Coordinates of C-alpha atoms in Angstrom, one line a residue:
Chain A
X1 CA 17.8 31.8 -49.3
X2 CA 19.3 35.1 -50.3
X3 CA 16.2 37.1 -49.4
X4 CA 15.7 38.2 -53.0
X5 CA 12.4 37.1 -54.5
X6 CA 11.3 37.0 -58.1
X7 CA 7.9 36.3 -59.6
X8 CA 6.8 34.5 -61.6
X9 CA 9.1 31.4 -61.5
X10 CA 8.1 30.4 -65.0
X11 CA 6.4 32.3 -67.8
X12 CA 5.3 30.9 -71.2
X13 CA 4.1 33.4 -73.8
X14 CA 3.9 33.9 -77.5
X15 CA 6.0 36.0 -79.9
X16 CA 4.9 39.6 -80.0
X17 CA 3.6 39.6 -76.5
X18 CA 4.7 41.7 -73.5
X19 CA 5.5 40.5 -70.1
X20 CA 6.6 42.0 -66.8
X21 CA 9.0 40.3 -64.4
X22 CA 9.1 41.3 -60.8
X23 CA 12.0 41.4 -58.3
X24 CA 11.9 42.2 -54.6
X25 CA 15.3 43.0 -53.2
X26 CA 16.6 42.0 -49.7
X27 CA 15.4 44.2 -47.0
X28 CA 17.5 47.4 -46.9
X29 CA 19.2 46.8 -50.2
X30 CA 19.0 49.9 -52.4
X31 CA 20.5 48.5 -55.6
X32 CA 18.8 46.1 -58.0
X33 CA 20.4 44.4 -61.0
X34 CA 18.9 42.5 -63.9
X35 CA 20.6 39.8 -65.8
X36 CA 19.7 37.5 -68.7
X37 CA 21.1 34.0 -68.9
X38 CA 20.8 32.1 -72.1
X39 CA 22.7 29.2 -73.7
X40 CA 23.7 31.5 -76.6
X41 CA 24.9 34.5 -74.6
X42 CA 25.7 33.2 -71.2
X43 CA 25.1 35.6 -68.3
X44 CA 24.6 39.1 -69.5
X45 CA 24.1 42.2 -67.4
X46 CA 21.1 44.2 -68.5
X47 CA 20.6 47.1 -66.1
X48 CA 21.1 48.4 -62.6
X49 CA 18.9 50.7 -60.5
X50 CA 19.9 52.4 -57.3
X51 CA 17.3 53.9 -55.0
X52 CA 14.9 54.4 -57.9
X53 CA 17.3 55.7 -60.5
X54 CA 19.0 54.0 -63.3
X55 CA 22.7 53.5 -62.5
X56 CA 24.3 51.4 -65.2
X57 CA 23.1 50.0 -68.4
X58 CA 24.4 46.9 -70.2
X59 CA 23.3 44.9 -73.2
X60 CA 19.6 45.7 -72.8
X61 CA 17.5 45.8 -75.9
X62 CA 15.3 48.8 -76.7
X63 CA 12.3 46.5 -76.4
X64 CA 13.2 45.9 -72.8
X65 CA 12.8 48.5 -70.0
X66 CA 13.0 48.4 -66.3
X67 CA 12.1 50.6 -63.3
X68 CA 12.6 50.6 -59.6
X69 CA 9.7 51.8 -57.4
X70 CA 9.7 53.8 -54.2
X71 CA 9.4 50.6 -52.2
X72 CA 12.6 49.4 -54.0
X73 CA 11.1 46.5 -55.9
X74 CA 11.9 46.4 -59.5
X75 CA 10.1 45.3 -62.7
X76 CA 11.6 44.3 -66.0
X77 CA 9.3 44.8 -68.9
X78 CA 9.9 42.8 -72.1
X79 CA 7.9 43.7 -75.2
X80 CA 7.5 42.5 -78.7
X81 CA 8.9 39.2 -77.6
X82 CA 10.9 37.1 -79.9
X83 CA 11.9 33.5 -79.7
X84 CA 15.4 34.5 -78.9
X85 CA 14.3 36.2 -75.7
X86 CA 13.7 32.9 -74.1
X87 CA 16.1 32.8 -71.2
X88 CA 16.4 32.8 -67.5
X89 CA 16.2 36.3 -66.1
X90 CA 17.9 37.0 -62.8
X91 CA 17.7 39.9 -60.5
X92 CA 20.2 40.6 -57.7
X93 CA 20.3 43.2 -55.0
X94 CA 23.0 44.8 -52.9
X95 CA 23.2 47.4 -50.2
X96 CA 25.5 49.7 -52.0
X97 CA 25.9 52.2 -54.8
X98 CA 29.3 51.3 -56.3
X99 CA 28.1 48.8 -58.8
X100 CA 27.3 46.4 -56.1
X101 CA 30.5 44.6 -56.4
X102 CA 32.2 46.3 -53.5
X103 CA 29.2 45.0 -51.7
X104 CA 28.1 41.5 -52.4
X105 CA 25.3 40.9 -54.8
X106 CA 22.6 38.6 -53.7
X107 CA 20.8 36.8 -56.5
X108 CA 17.2 35.8 -56.8
X109 CA 16.1 32.3 -58.1
X110 CA 15.3 33.7 -61.6
X111 CA 12.3 33.7 -63.9
X112 CA 12.4 31.3 -66.7
X113 CA 10.8 32.9 -69.8
X114 CA 9.8 30.7 -72.7
X115 CA 8.6 32.4 -75.9
X116 CA 6.8 30.2 -78.3
Chain B
X1 CA 35.4 46.4 -74.9
X2 CA 35.9 44.2 -71.8
X3 CA 35.8 40.5 -72.2
X4 CA 36.0 37.5 -69.9
X5 CA 36.9 34.1 -71.2
X6 CA 36.6 30.8 -69.4
X7 CA 38.1 28.3 -71.9
X8 CA 36.7 25.2 -70.3
X9 CA 33.0 24.4 -70.3
X10 CA 33.5 21.3 -68.2
X11 CA 36.3 20.3 -65.8
X12 CA 36.2 16.8 -64.3
X13 CA 38.5 15.8 -61.4
X14 CA 38.7 13.2 -58.7
X15 CA 38.3 14.0 -55.0
X16 CA 41.6 15.1 -53.5
X17 CA 43.0 16.3 -56.9
X18 CA 44.1 19.9 -57.4
X19 CA 41.7 22.1 -59.3
X20 CA 42.3 25.1 -61.5
X21 CA 39.5 26.9 -63.3
X22 CA 40.8 29.3 -65.8
X23 CA 39.7 32.8 -66.4
X24 CA 41.3 35.3 -68.8
X25 CA 40.2 38.8 -69.4
X26 CA 40.7 41.7 -71.6
X27 CA 40.3 45.2 -70.2
X28 CA 42.0 48.4 -70.8
X29 CA 42.1 49.7 -67.2
X30 CA 42.7 48.2 -63.8
X31 CA 40.2 45.4 -63.5
X32 CA 38.0 44.4 -60.6
X33 CA 37.6 40.6 -60.8
X34 CA 35.3 38.1 -59.0
X35 CA 34.4 34.5 -59.0
X36 CA 30.8 33.4 -58.5
X37 CA 29.5 29.9 -57.9
X38 CA 26.2 28.2 -58.4
X39 CA 25.6 24.9 -56.7
X40 CA 22.9 22.6 -57.9
X41 CA 19.4 24.0 -57.3
X42 CA 20.9 27.0 -55.5
X43 CA 21.3 30.6 -56.5
X44 CA 24.3 32.3 -57.9
X45 CA 26.5 33.6 -55.1
X46 CA 29.8 35.4 -54.7
X47 CA 32.7 33.1 -54.0
X48 CA 35.6 35.6 -53.8
X49 CA 36.9 38.9 -55.1
X50 CA 40.4 39.7 -56.0
X51 CA 40.6 43.0 -53.9
X52 CA 40.1 41.1 -50.7
X53 CA 42.7 38.5 -51.4
X54 CA 40.7 36.0 -49.4
X55 CA 40.5 32.2 -49.4
X56 CA 36.9 30.9 -49.4
X57 CA 36.2 27.2 -49.0
X58 CA 39.8 26.5 -49.7
X59 CA 39.7 28.4 -53.1
X60 CA 42.1 31.2 -54.0
X61 CA 42.5 33.3 -57.0
X62 CA 45.4 35.5 -58.0
X63 CA 45.2 38.3 -60.4
X64 CA 48.0 38.1 -62.9
X65 CA 48.0 41.4 -64.8
X66 CA 50.9 40.3 -67.1
X67 CA 48.9 37.2 -68.3
X68 CA 45.6 39.0 -67.8
X69 CA 44.3 36.0 -65.9
X70 CA 42.4 35.3 -62.7
X71 CA 42.5 31.6 -62.3
X72 CA 40.6 29.9 -59.4
X73 CA 42.6 27.2 -57.6
X74 CA 42.1 24.7 -54.9
X75 CA 44.8 22.2 -53.8
X76 CA 42.4 19.4 -52.9
X77 CA 39.0 19.2 -54.5
X78 CA 36.0 18.0 -52.5
X79 CA 32.8 16.5 -53.9
X80 CA 30.8 19.4 -52.6
X81 CA 32.8 21.7 -54.8
X82 CA 30.9 20.4 -57.8
X83 CA 29.1 23.4 -59.2
X84 CA 29.1 26.0 -62.0
X85 CA 31.7 28.7 -61.6
X86 CA 31.6 32.1 -63.3
X87 CA 34.4 34.6 -63.5
X88 CA 33.3 38.2 -63.7
X89 CA 35.0 41.6 -64.4
X90 CA 33.7 44.9 -63.3
X91 CA 34.3 48.1 -65.2
X92 CA 35.2 50.6 -62.5
X93 CA 34.1 53.5 -64.6
X94 CA 30.6 52.4 -65.7
X95 CA 30.2 49.7 -63.0
X96 CA 29.0 47.3 -65.8
X97 CA 29.9 43.7 -65.0
X98 CA 30.9 41.2 -67.7
X99 CA 30.6 37.4 -67.0
X100 CA 32.4 34.5 -68.5
X101 CA 30.4 31.6 -69.9
X102 CA 31.1 29.5 -66.9
X103 CA 32.9 26.3 -66.1
X104 CA 31.1 23.3 -64.7
X105 CA 33.3 21.5 -62.2
X106 CA 32.5 17.9 -61.4
X107 CA 34.4 16.3 -58.6
X108 CA 34.1 12.5 -58.6
X109 CA 34.4 10.4 -55.4

């Protein structure tokens, strides 16, 4: 167990809907990262937050947004959902600022989103 | 744009055989490269990073800038090495990581 938790584990919803995925980092970790994993695209970095502020942005669609709260948990909001948004969404946390790769990233178990 | 290519989706070997999981990258600067592993029913976890030049669980990876490769090697595969392996590159300017599609390693007894 990495100490990173994600809820819910599974989410089934319809096209056009909006969902919120939640991530709680390891105790003491200030950085949170979001990734999308799909059969089509593989593992794609979406966005990183450090201590409440956006740090790096990857291939995140405009329909998607994220934030990190004062207690350091993070939420990924996906709106106007499309069939192609069906994927496994991971979050990871790390102690550090420098992209987290100078400090090891600890991954959560993921949330499997199915859009019908 | 940076890119990471893992040409093999699946690699199947017998226990005790050498293993090489290939990773090629394209990047304009000096890359920061990593290998991640995901065992069955477990989370993705860091295996090793090129800057530390470490050997983890018998695996090593050498950065070859001339060939733009960062292949993962182990001289004698074990059954417990069966897992999904991902190569990743970090852009040092933006800190944006790019992952390869992954290689599934199966080690037969």
